[in-house]
mmCIF file of N, CA, C and O in Angstrom:
data_model
loop_
_atom_site.group_PDB
_atom_site.id
_atom_site.type_symbol
_atom_site.label_atom_id
_atom_site.label_comp_id
_atom_site.label_asym_id
_atom_site.label_seq_id
_atom_site.Cartn_x
_atom_site.Cartn_y
_atom_site.Cartn_z
ATOM 1 N N UNK A 1 -35.595 -10.918 -86.833
ATOM 2 C CA UNK A 1 -36.881 -11.510 -86.534
ATOM 3 C C UNK A 1 -37.085 -12.726 -87.423
ATOM 4 O O UNK A 1 -36.825 -12.685 -88.610
ATOM 5 N N UNK A 2 -37.561 -13.822 -86.850
ATOM 6 C CA UNK A 2 -37.875 -15.015 -87.613
ATOM 7 C C UNK A 2 -39.375 -15.210 -87.610
ATOM 8 O O UNK A 2 -40.011 -15.167 -86.562
ATOM 9 N N UNK A 3 -39.939 -15.414 -88.786
ATOM 10 C CA UNK A 3 -41.382 -15.611 -88.931
ATOM 11 C C UNK A 3 -41.598 -16.721 -89.949
ATOM 12 O O UNK A 3 -41.103 -16.640 -91.064
ATOM 13 N N UNK A 4 -42.300 -17.769 -89.586
ATOM 14 C CA UNK A 4 -42.596 -18.870 -90.509
ATOM 15 C C UNK A 4 -43.860 -18.549 -91.291
ATOM 16 O O UNK A 4 -44.896 -18.243 -90.715
ATOM 17 N N UNK A 5 -43.759 -18.606 -92.602
ATOM 18 C CA UNK A 5 -44.901 -18.371 -93.482
ATOM 19 C C UNK A 5 -44.999 -19.525 -94.469
ATOM 20 O O UNK A 5 -43.995 -20.101 -94.856
ATOM 21 N N UNK A 6 -46.184 -19.830 -94.899
ATOM 22 C CA UNK A 6 -46.378 -20.874 -95.895
ATOM 23 C C UNK A 6 -46.643 -20.225 -97.243
ATOM 24 O O UNK A 6 -47.329 -19.217 -97.338
ATOM 25 N N UNK A 7 -46.064 -20.833 -98.291
ATOM 26 C CA UNK A 7 -46.251 -20.314 -99.642
ATOM 27 C C UNK A 7 -46.288 -21.489 -100.613
ATOM 28 O O UNK A 7 -45.800 -22.576 -100.321
ATOM 29 N N UNK A 8 -46.866 -21.247 -101.777
ATOM 30 C CA UNK A 8 -46.901 -22.224 -102.859
ATOM 31 C C UNK A 8 -46.159 -21.615 -104.047
ATOM 32 O O UNK A 8 -46.352 -20.437 -104.369
ATOM 33 N N UNK A 9 -45.304 -22.419 -104.677
ATOM 34 C CA UNK A 9 -44.561 -21.951 -105.852
ATOM 35 C C UNK A 9 -45.438 -22.176 -107.077
ATOM 36 O O UNK A 9 -45.857 -23.295 -107.372
ATOM 37 N N UNK A 10 -45.736 -21.089 -107.798
ATOM 38 C CA UNK A 10 -46.612 -21.189 -108.950
ATOM 39 C C UNK A 10 -46.171 -20.173 -110.003
ATOM 40 O O UNK A 10 -46.003 -18.997 -109.699
ATOM 41 N N UNK A 11 -45.938 -20.646 -111.210
ATOM 42 C CA UNK A 11 -45.560 -19.777 -112.336
ATOM 43 C C UNK A 11 -44.360 -18.896 -112.022
ATOM 44 O O UNK A 11 -44.330 -17.716 -112.330
ATOM 45 N N UNK A 12 -43.353 -19.484 -111.363
ATOM 46 C CA UNK A 12 -42.114 -18.758 -111.111
ATOM 47 C C UNK A 12 -42.142 -17.813 -109.923
ATOM 48 O O UNK A 12 -41.216 -17.033 -109.735
ATOM 49 N N UNK A 13 -43.200 -17.860 -109.114
ATOM 50 C CA UNK A 13 -43.287 -16.965 -107.960
ATOM 51 C C UNK A 13 -43.806 -17.736 -106.755
ATOM 52 O O UNK A 13 -44.528 -18.716 -106.889
ATOM 53 N N UNK A 14 -43.442 -17.266 -105.566
ATOM 54 C CA UNK A 14 -43.942 -17.848 -104.330
ATOM 55 C C UNK A 14 -45.171 -17.066 -103.904
ATOM 56 O O UNK A 14 -45.107 -15.859 -103.669
ATOM 57 N N UNK A 15 -46.301 -17.755 -103.800
ATOM 58 C CA UNK A 15 -47.561 -17.130 -103.424
ATOM 59 C C UNK A 15 -47.819 -17.449 -101.947
ATOM 60 O O UNK A 15 -47.976 -18.609 -101.577
ATOM 61 N N UNK A 16 -47.838 -16.407 -101.116
ATOM 62 C CA UNK A 16 -48.066 -16.603 -99.684
ATOM 63 C C UNK A 16 -49.460 -17.167 -99.434
ATOM 64 O O UNK A 16 -50.430 -16.767 -100.066
ATOM 65 N N UNK A 17 -49.539 -18.104 -98.502
ATOM 66 C CA UNK A 17 -50.806 -18.686 -98.103
ATOM 67 C C UNK A 17 -51.303 -18.057 -96.803
ATOM 68 O O UNK A 17 -52.382 -18.380 -96.323
ATOM 69 N N UNK A 18 -50.498 -17.167 -96.239
ATOM 70 C CA UNK A 18 -50.819 -16.468 -95.005
ATOM 71 C C UNK A 18 -50.680 -14.973 -95.257
ATOM 72 O O UNK A 18 -49.718 -14.552 -95.869
ATOM 73 N N UNK A 19 -51.634 -14.196 -94.811
ATOM 74 C CA UNK A 19 -51.534 -12.747 -94.962
ATOM 75 C C UNK A 19 -50.376 -12.231 -94.117
ATOM 76 O O UNK A 19 -50.244 -12.575 -92.946
ATOM 77 N N UNK A 20 -49.514 -11.419 -94.737
ATOM 78 C CA UNK A 20 -48.366 -10.883 -94.018
ATOM 79 C C UNK A 20 -47.862 -9.665 -94.762
ATOM 80 O O UNK A 20 -47.673 -9.698 -95.974
ATOM 81 N N UNK A 21 -47.640 -8.590 -94.058
ATOM 82 C CA UNK A 21 -47.157 -7.346 -94.652
ATOM 83 C C UNK A 21 -45.662 -7.218 -94.440
ATOM 84 O O UNK A 21 -45.179 -7.347 -93.312
ATOM 85 N N UNK A 22 -44.922 -6.972 -95.507
ATOM 86 C CA UNK A 22 -43.483 -6.731 -95.427
ATOM 87 C C UNK A 22 -43.171 -5.418 -96.121
ATOM 88 O O UNK A 22 -43.770 -5.102 -97.151
ATOM 89 N N UNK A 23 -42.231 -4.650 -95.590
ATOM 90 C CA UNK A 23 -41.816 -3.441 -96.294
ATOM 91 C C UNK A 23 -41.188 -3.808 -97.640
ATOM 92 O O UNK A 23 -40.553 -4.859 -97.769
ATOM 93 N N UNK A 24 -41.397 -2.969 -98.622
ATOM 94 C CA UNK A 24 -40.820 -3.185 -99.953
ATOM 95 C C UNK A 24 -39.307 -3.338 -99.839
ATOM 96 O O UNK A 24 -38.652 -2.602 -99.120
ATOM 97 N N UNK A 25 -38.752 -4.333 -100.508
ATOM 98 C CA UNK A 25 -37.310 -4.553 -100.507
ATOM 99 C C UNK A 25 -36.814 -5.412 -99.365
ATOM 100 O O UNK A 25 -35.608 -5.609 -99.215
ATOM 101 N N UNK A 26 -37.722 -5.943 -98.543
ATOM 102 C CA UNK A 26 -37.313 -6.797 -97.432
ATOM 103 C C UNK A 26 -36.705 -8.078 -97.973
ATOM 104 O O UNK A 26 -37.263 -8.728 -98.851
ATOM 105 N N UNK A 27 -35.532 -8.429 -97.449
ATOM 106 C CA UNK A 27 -34.883 -9.672 -97.860
ATOM 107 C C UNK A 27 -35.428 -10.818 -97.028
ATOM 108 O O UNK A 27 -35.585 -10.704 -95.820
ATOM 109 N N UNK A 28 -35.747 -11.934 -97.689
ATOM 110 C CA UNK A 28 -36.254 -13.112 -96.991
ATOM 111 C C UNK A 28 -35.408 -14.317 -97.375
ATOM 112 O O UNK A 28 -34.715 -14.311 -98.394
ATOM 113 N N UNK A 29 -35.448 -15.338 -96.555
ATOM 114 C CA UNK A 29 -34.755 -16.587 -96.835
ATOM 115 C C UNK A 29 -35.798 -17.687 -96.879
ATOM 116 O O UNK A 29 -36.647 -17.780 -95.995
ATOM 117 N N UNK A 30 -35.752 -18.517 -97.921
ATOM 118 C CA UNK A 30 -36.742 -19.570 -98.085
ATOM 119 C C UNK A 30 -36.144 -20.921 -97.744
ATOM 120 O O UNK A 30 -35.022 -21.228 -98.136
ATOM 121 N N UNK A 31 -36.911 -21.738 -97.045
ATOM 122 C CA UNK A 31 -36.536 -23.109 -96.735
ATOM 123 C C UNK A 31 -37.545 -23.989 -97.450
ATOM 124 O O UNK A 31 -38.731 -23.963 -97.134
ATOM 125 N N UNK A 32 -37.091 -24.744 -98.444
ATOM 126 C CA UNK A 32 -37.989 -25.565 -99.249
ATOM 127 C C UNK A 32 -38.246 -26.884 -98.529
ATOM 128 O O UNK A 32 -37.317 -27.612 -98.209
ATOM 129 N N UNK A 33 -39.504 -27.194 -98.297
ATOM 130 C CA UNK A 33 -39.902 -28.443 -97.659
ATOM 131 C C UNK A 33 -40.849 -29.159 -98.611
ATOM 132 O O UNK A 33 -42.046 -28.959 -98.566
ATOM 133 N N UNK A 34 -40.281 -29.966 -99.494
ATOM 134 C CA UNK A 34 -41.110 -30.634 -100.475
ATOM 135 C C UNK A 34 -40.563 -32.016 -100.781
ATOM 136 O O UNK A 34 -39.369 -32.179 -101.034
ATOM 137 N N UNK A 35 -41.413 -33.022 -100.782
ATOM 138 C CA UNK A 35 -40.957 -34.361 -101.153
ATOM 139 C C UNK A 35 -40.725 -34.472 -102.649
ATOM 140 O O UNK A 35 -40.196 -35.462 -103.128
ATOM 141 N N UNK A 36 -41.096 -33.455 -103.418
ATOM 142 C CA UNK A 36 -40.994 -33.507 -104.871
ATOM 143 C C UNK A 36 -39.632 -33.081 -105.405
ATOM 144 O O UNK A 36 -39.353 -33.267 -106.573
ATOM 145 N N UNK A 37 -38.776 -32.480 -104.564
ATOM 146 C CA UNK A 37 -37.449 -32.061 -104.992
ATOM 147 C C UNK A 37 -36.494 -33.219 -104.711
ATOM 148 O O UNK A 37 -35.953 -33.354 -103.628
ATOM 149 N N UNK A 38 -36.339 -34.098 -105.712
ATOM 150 C CA UNK A 38 -35.528 -35.291 -105.543
ATOM 151 C C UNK A 38 -34.595 -35.419 -106.738
ATOM 152 O O UNK A 38 -35.021 -35.293 -107.882
ATOM 153 N N UNK A 39 -33.334 -35.655 -106.462
ATOM 154 C CA UNK A 39 -32.372 -35.856 -107.538
ATOM 155 C C UNK A 39 -32.544 -37.245 -108.124
ATOM 156 O O UNK A 39 -32.895 -38.190 -107.413
ATOM 157 N N UNK A 40 -32.280 -37.396 -109.415
ATOM 158 C CA UNK A 40 -32.392 -38.726 -110.019
ATOM 159 C C UNK A 40 -31.310 -39.648 -109.458
ATOM 160 O O UNK A 40 -30.237 -39.189 -109.079
ATOM 161 N N UNK A 41 -31.583 -40.951 -109.393
ATOM 162 C CA UNK A 41 -30.583 -41.885 -108.875
ATOM 163 C C UNK A 41 -29.376 -41.984 -109.798
ATOM 164 O O UNK A 41 -29.502 -41.810 -111.012
ATOM 165 N N UNK A 42 -28.212 -42.260 -109.224
ATOM 166 C CA UNK A 42 -26.992 -42.459 -110.011
ATOM 167 C C UNK A 42 -26.773 -43.960 -110.088
ATOM 168 O O UNK A 42 -26.507 -44.608 -109.083
ATOM 169 N N UNK A 43 -26.894 -44.511 -111.293
ATOM 170 C CA UNK A 43 -26.791 -45.966 -111.436
ATOM 171 C C UNK A 43 -25.355 -46.439 -111.666
ATOM 172 O O UNK A 43 -25.003 -47.550 -111.304
ATOM 173 N N UNK A 44 -24.501 -45.578 -112.226
ATOM 174 C CA UNK A 44 -23.117 -45.948 -112.480
ATOM 175 C C UNK A 44 -22.335 -45.884 -111.168
ATOM 176 O O UNK A 44 -22.267 -44.840 -110.518
ATOM 177 N N UNK A 45 -21.740 -47.006 -110.767
ATOM 178 C CA UNK A 45 -21.042 -47.094 -109.474
ATOM 179 C C UNK A 45 -19.895 -46.097 -109.374
ATOM 180 O O UNK A 45 -19.731 -45.432 -108.345
ATOM 181 N N UNK A 46 -19.088 -45.954 -110.416
ATOM 182 C CA UNK A 46 -17.964 -45.008 -110.381
ATOM 183 C C UNK A 46 -18.458 -43.576 -110.273
ATOM 184 O O UNK A 46 -17.898 -42.776 -109.528
ATOM 185 N N UNK A 47 -19.511 -43.248 -111.008
ATOM 186 C CA UNK A 47 -20.071 -41.893 -110.950
ATOM 187 C C UNK A 47 -20.619 -41.615 -109.555
ATOM 188 O O UNK A 47 -20.465 -40.511 -109.023
ATOM 189 N N UNK A 48 -21.243 -42.620 -108.941
ATOM 190 C CA UNK A 48 -21.783 -42.450 -107.593
ATOM 191 C C UNK A 48 -20.656 -42.210 -106.598
ATOM 192 O O UNK A 48 -20.757 -41.337 -105.732
ATOM 193 N N UNK A 49 -19.569 -42.962 -106.707
ATOM 194 C CA UNK A 49 -18.429 -42.776 -105.802
ATOM 195 C C UNK A 49 -17.825 -41.383 -105.973
ATOM 196 O O UNK A 49 -17.498 -40.726 -104.987
ATOM 197 N N UNK A 50 -17.675 -40.925 -107.229
ATOM 198 C CA UNK A 50 -17.148 -39.574 -107.477
ATOM 199 C C UNK A 50 -18.064 -38.528 -106.866
ATOM 200 O O UNK A 50 -17.622 -37.570 -106.244
ATOM 201 N N UNK A 51 -19.359 -38.709 -107.057
ATOM 202 C CA UNK A 51 -20.330 -37.764 -106.514
ATOM 203 C C UNK A 51 -20.238 -37.702 -104.990
ATOM 204 O O UNK A 51 -20.209 -36.615 -104.404
ATOM 205 N N UNK A 52 -20.204 -38.864 -104.343
ATOM 206 C CA UNK A 52 -20.149 -38.892 -102.880
ATOM 207 C C UNK A 52 -18.856 -38.280 -102.350
ATOM 208 O O UNK A 52 -18.878 -37.551 -101.348
ATOM 209 N N UNK A 53 -17.732 -38.543 -103.005
ATOM 210 C CA UNK A 53 -16.456 -37.928 -102.594
ATOM 211 C C UNK A 53 -16.548 -36.409 -102.719
ATOM 212 O O UNK A 53 -16.150 -35.670 -101.828
ATOM 213 N N UNK A 54 -17.093 -35.960 -103.835
ATOM 214 C CA UNK A 54 -17.243 -34.521 -104.066
ATOM 215 C C UNK A 54 -18.175 -33.899 -103.023
ATOM 216 O O UNK A 54 -17.908 -32.811 -102.501
ATOM 217 N N UNK A 55 -19.248 -34.584 -102.698
ATOM 218 C CA UNK A 55 -20.191 -34.089 -101.702
ATOM 219 C C UNK A 55 -19.533 -33.943 -100.335
ATOM 220 O O UNK A 55 -19.657 -32.905 -99.674
ATOM 221 N N UNK A 56 -18.787 -34.962 -99.919
ATOM 222 C CA UNK A 56 -18.100 -34.915 -98.621
ATOM 223 C C UNK A 56 -17.071 -33.789 -98.607
ATOM 224 O O UNK A 56 -16.963 -33.041 -97.626
ATOM 225 N N UNK A 57 -16.322 -33.618 -99.698
ATOM 226 C CA UNK A 57 -15.335 -32.533 -99.772
ATOM 227 C C UNK A 57 -16.007 -31.176 -99.626
ATOM 228 O O UNK A 57 -15.533 -30.314 -98.896
ATOM 229 N N UNK A 58 -17.138 -30.970 -100.329
ATOM 230 C CA UNK A 58 -17.845 -29.682 -100.237
ATOM 231 C C UNK A 58 -18.366 -29.451 -98.827
ATOM 232 O O UNK A 58 -18.332 -28.331 -98.316
ATOM 233 N N UNK A 59 -18.864 -30.508 -98.186
ATOM 234 C CA UNK A 59 -19.358 -30.360 -96.816
ATOM 235 C C UNK A 59 -18.220 -29.989 -95.867
ATOM 236 O O UNK A 59 -18.392 -29.164 -94.974
ATOM 237 N N UNK A 60 -17.052 -30.582 -96.071
ATOM 238 C CA UNK A 60 -15.907 -30.274 -95.212
ATOM 239 C C UNK A 60 -15.379 -28.863 -95.466
ATOM 240 O O UNK A 60 -14.880 -28.215 -94.555
ATOM 241 N N UNK A 61 -15.498 -28.372 -96.686
ATOM 242 C CA UNK A 61 -15.043 -27.020 -97.018
ATOM 243 C C UNK A 61 -16.025 -25.950 -96.548
ATOM 244 O O UNK A 61 -15.673 -24.785 -96.450
ATOM 245 N N UNK A 62 -17.267 -26.339 -96.284
ATOM 246 C CA UNK A 62 -18.303 -25.388 -95.885
ATOM 247 C C UNK A 62 -19.001 -25.854 -94.615
ATOM 248 O O UNK A 62 -20.193 -26.178 -94.628
ATOM 249 N N UNK A 63 -18.293 -25.871 -93.479
ATOM 250 C CA UNK A 63 -18.930 -26.339 -92.239
ATOM 251 C C UNK A 63 -20.019 -25.369 -91.779
ATOM 252 O O UNK A 63 -20.024 -24.190 -92.139
ATOM 253 N N UNK A 64 -20.939 -25.885 -90.995
ATOM 254 C CA UNK A 64 -21.991 -25.043 -90.432
ATOM 255 C C UNK A 64 -21.344 -24.100 -89.417
ATOM 256 O O UNK A 64 -20.634 -24.550 -88.521
ATOM 257 N N UNK A 65 -21.560 -22.791 -89.556
ATOM 258 C CA UNK A 65 -20.956 -21.839 -88.620
ATOM 259 C C UNK A 65 -21.428 -22.093 -87.188
ATOM 260 O O UNK A 65 -22.566 -22.503 -86.959
ATOM 261 N N UNK A 66 -20.556 -21.833 -86.240
ATOM 262 C CA UNK A 66 -20.898 -22.032 -84.837
ATOM 263 C C UNK A 66 -22.048 -21.137 -84.394
ATOM 264 O O UNK A 66 -22.801 -21.480 -83.490
ATOM 265 N N UNK A 67 -22.194 -19.977 -85.039
ATOM 266 C CA UNK A 67 -23.263 -19.048 -84.664
ATOM 267 C C UNK A 67 -24.520 -19.222 -85.521
ATOM 268 O O UNK A 67 -25.399 -18.377 -85.517
ATOM 269 N N UNK A 68 -24.629 -20.343 -86.240
ATOM 270 C CA UNK A 68 -25.812 -20.596 -87.072
ATOM 271 C C UNK A 68 -27.035 -20.769 -86.172
ATOM 272 O O UNK A 68 -26.926 -21.294 -85.073
ATOM 273 N N UNK A 69 -28.216 -20.324 -86.640
ATOM 274 C CA UNK A 69 -29.422 -20.491 -85.828
ATOM 275 C C UNK A 69 -29.710 -21.967 -85.589
ATOM 276 O O UNK A 69 -29.454 -22.796 -86.443
ATOM 277 N N UNK A 70 -30.239 -22.257 -84.420
ATOM 278 C CA UNK A 70 -30.574 -23.641 -84.060
ATOM 279 C C UNK A 70 -32.069 -23.876 -84.281
ATOM 280 O O UNK A 70 -32.890 -23.026 -83.930
ATOM 281 N N UNK A 71 -32.417 -25.002 -84.858
ATOM 282 C CA UNK A 71 -33.815 -25.359 -85.035
ATOM 283 C C UNK A 71 -34.317 -26.042 -83.763
ATOM 284 O O UNK A 71 -33.615 -26.855 -83.171
ATOM 285 N N UNK A 72 -35.524 -25.712 -83.370
ATOM 286 C CA UNK A 72 -36.126 -26.384 -82.220
ATOM 287 C C UNK A 72 -36.767 -27.679 -82.696
ATOM 288 O O UNK A 72 -36.996 -27.885 -83.893
ATOM 289 N N UNK A 73 -37.085 -28.555 -81.769
ATOM 290 C CA UNK A 73 -37.751 -29.811 -82.110
ATOM 291 C C UNK A 73 -39.072 -29.533 -82.837
ATOM 292 O O UNK A 73 -39.423 -30.196 -83.800
ATOM 293 N N UNK A 74 -39.798 -28.525 -82.374
ATOM 294 C CA UNK A 74 -41.079 -28.184 -82.987
ATOM 295 C C UNK A 74 -40.888 -27.727 -84.428
ATOM 296 O O UNK A 74 -41.685 -28.061 -85.297
ATOM 297 N N UNK A 75 -39.852 -26.935 -84.690
ATOM 298 C CA UNK A 75 -39.591 -26.471 -86.049
ATOM 299 C C UNK A 75 -39.237 -27.640 -86.972
ATOM 300 O O UNK A 75 -39.669 -27.677 -88.124
ATOM 301 N N UNK A 76 -38.473 -28.596 -86.467
ATOM 302 C CA UNK A 76 -38.063 -29.737 -87.281
ATOM 303 C C UNK A 76 -39.218 -30.684 -87.569
ATOM 304 O O UNK A 76 -39.211 -31.375 -88.582
ATOM 305 N N UNK A 77 -40.197 -30.729 -86.694
ATOM 306 C CA UNK A 77 -41.303 -31.680 -86.845
ATOM 307 C C UNK A 77 -42.616 -30.997 -87.176
ATOM 308 O O UNK A 77 -43.673 -31.604 -87.046
ATOM 309 N N UNK A 78 -42.536 -29.742 -87.626
ATOM 310 C CA UNK A 78 -43.748 -29.003 -87.944
ATOM 311 C C UNK A 78 -44.470 -29.660 -89.114
ATOM 312 O O UNK A 78 -43.871 -29.998 -90.116
ATOM 313 N N UNK A 79 -45.733 -29.841 -88.960
ATOM 314 C CA UNK A 79 -46.560 -30.432 -90.007
ATOM 315 C C UNK A 79 -47.506 -29.363 -90.541
ATOM 316 O O UNK A 79 -48.039 -28.566 -89.802
ATOM 317 N N UNK A 80 -47.676 -29.356 -91.836
ATOM 318 C CA UNK A 80 -48.547 -28.342 -92.432
ATOM 319 C C UNK A 80 -49.801 -28.900 -92.836
ATOM 320 O O UNK A 80 -50.817 -28.615 -93.091
#
């Protein structure tokens, strides 16, 4: 079952903004949607090239599985 819930991260915990009951021990997966999670820029050209090569290698070693869930247009453009 897939259920979209909104939460705020505060003091090391995710606080739900929507009432929802889950059985104790239920495993959940979080998708972070925040403009505040940004890596610092890499100013050194050689370091940037190494980083990009490493990133491409990791992406090629970990392709998206063919049976991965598909996002709908509405899910991708959901506004909160």
